[in-house]
Short mmCIF file of C-alpha atoms in Angstrom, two decimals:
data_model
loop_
_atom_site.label_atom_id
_atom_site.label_comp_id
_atom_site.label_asym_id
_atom_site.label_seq_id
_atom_site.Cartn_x
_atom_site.Cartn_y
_atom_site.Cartn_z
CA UNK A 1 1.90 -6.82 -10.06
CA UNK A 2 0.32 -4.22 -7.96
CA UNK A 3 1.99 -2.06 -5.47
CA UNK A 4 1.50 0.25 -2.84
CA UNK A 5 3.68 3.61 -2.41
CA UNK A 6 3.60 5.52 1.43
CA UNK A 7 3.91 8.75 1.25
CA UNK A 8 6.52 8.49 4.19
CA UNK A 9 6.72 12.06 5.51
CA UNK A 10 2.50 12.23 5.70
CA UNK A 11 2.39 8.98 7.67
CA UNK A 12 1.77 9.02 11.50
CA UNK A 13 3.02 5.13 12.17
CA UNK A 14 -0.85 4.98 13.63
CA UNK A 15 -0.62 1.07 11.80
CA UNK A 16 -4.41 1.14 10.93
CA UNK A 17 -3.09 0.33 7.18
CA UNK A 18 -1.46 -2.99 9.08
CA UNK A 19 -4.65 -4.17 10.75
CA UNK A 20 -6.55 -3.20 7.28
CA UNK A 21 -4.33 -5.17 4.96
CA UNK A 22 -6.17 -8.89 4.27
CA UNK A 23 -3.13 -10.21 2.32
CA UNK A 24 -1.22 -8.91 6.36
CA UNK A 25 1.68 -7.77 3.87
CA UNK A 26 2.34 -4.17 5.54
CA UNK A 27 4.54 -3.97 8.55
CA UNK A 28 6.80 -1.45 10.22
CA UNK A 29 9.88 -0.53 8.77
CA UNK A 30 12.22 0.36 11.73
CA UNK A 31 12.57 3.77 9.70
CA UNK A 32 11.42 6.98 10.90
CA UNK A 33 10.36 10.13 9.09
CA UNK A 34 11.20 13.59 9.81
CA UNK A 35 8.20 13.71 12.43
CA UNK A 36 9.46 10.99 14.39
CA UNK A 37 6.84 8.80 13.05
CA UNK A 38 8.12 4.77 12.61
CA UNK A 39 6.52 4.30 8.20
CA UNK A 40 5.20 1.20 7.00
CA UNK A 41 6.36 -0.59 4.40
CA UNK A 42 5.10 -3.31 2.15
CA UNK A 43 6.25 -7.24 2.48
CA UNK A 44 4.63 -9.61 0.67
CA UNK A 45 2.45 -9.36 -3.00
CA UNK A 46 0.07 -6.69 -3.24
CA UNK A 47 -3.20 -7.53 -4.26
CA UNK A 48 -4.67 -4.10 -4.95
CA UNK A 49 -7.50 -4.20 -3.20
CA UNK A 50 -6.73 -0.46 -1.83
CA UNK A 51 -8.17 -1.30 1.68
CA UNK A 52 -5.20 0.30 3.30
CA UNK A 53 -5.38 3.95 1.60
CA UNK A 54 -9.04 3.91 2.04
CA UNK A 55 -8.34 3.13 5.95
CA UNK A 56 -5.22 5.95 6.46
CA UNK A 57 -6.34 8.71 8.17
CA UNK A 58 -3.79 10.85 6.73
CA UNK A 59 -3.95 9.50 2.71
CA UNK A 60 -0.02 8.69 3.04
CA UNK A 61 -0.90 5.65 0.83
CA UNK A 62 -1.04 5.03 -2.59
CA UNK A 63 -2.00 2.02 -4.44
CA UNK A 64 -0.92 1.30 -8.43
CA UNK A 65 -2.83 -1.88 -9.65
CA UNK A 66 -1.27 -4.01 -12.25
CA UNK A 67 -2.97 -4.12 -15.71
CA UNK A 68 -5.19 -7.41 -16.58
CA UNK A 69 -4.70 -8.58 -19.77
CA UNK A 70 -7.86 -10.16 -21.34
CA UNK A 71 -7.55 -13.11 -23.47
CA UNK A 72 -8.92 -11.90 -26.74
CA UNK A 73 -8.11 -15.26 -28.34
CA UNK A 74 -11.37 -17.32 -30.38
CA UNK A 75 -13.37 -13.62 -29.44
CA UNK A 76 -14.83 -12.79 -32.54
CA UNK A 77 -13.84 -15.37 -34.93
CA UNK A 78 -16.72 -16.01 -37.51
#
């Protein structure tokens, strides 16, 4: 399963990673950093499309896709 990681203290709660987000599975937390800032955080199944790091201003997001396994099964075979 893929998952995103925010880099809490380099986010500015600007949300653009909310509006970004096609699967709408980023929200506000109701936590602050040290900044002041309100952080996002992730609620739902992450696709790993990566359209929310590519939107931060700041790169306080980062994305880890999960690993497809092919099916190698009948490749092959003689």
């Amino acid at each position: 399963m893929s998952r995103i990681v925010f880099l809490e203290e380099r986010c500015k709660g600007c949300r653009l990673c909310v509006e970004a987000c096609p699967a709408h599975i980023l929200r506000p937390s109701g936590r602050f950093n040290h900044q002041g800032y309100e952080i996002m955080e992730m609620d739902g199944q992450c696709t790993g499309c990566a359209s929310c790091a590519v939107m931060c201003p700041d790169t306080a997001i980062r994305v880890f896709r999960s690993v497809k396994i092919r099916n190698t099964a009948g490749e092959g075979a003689a």
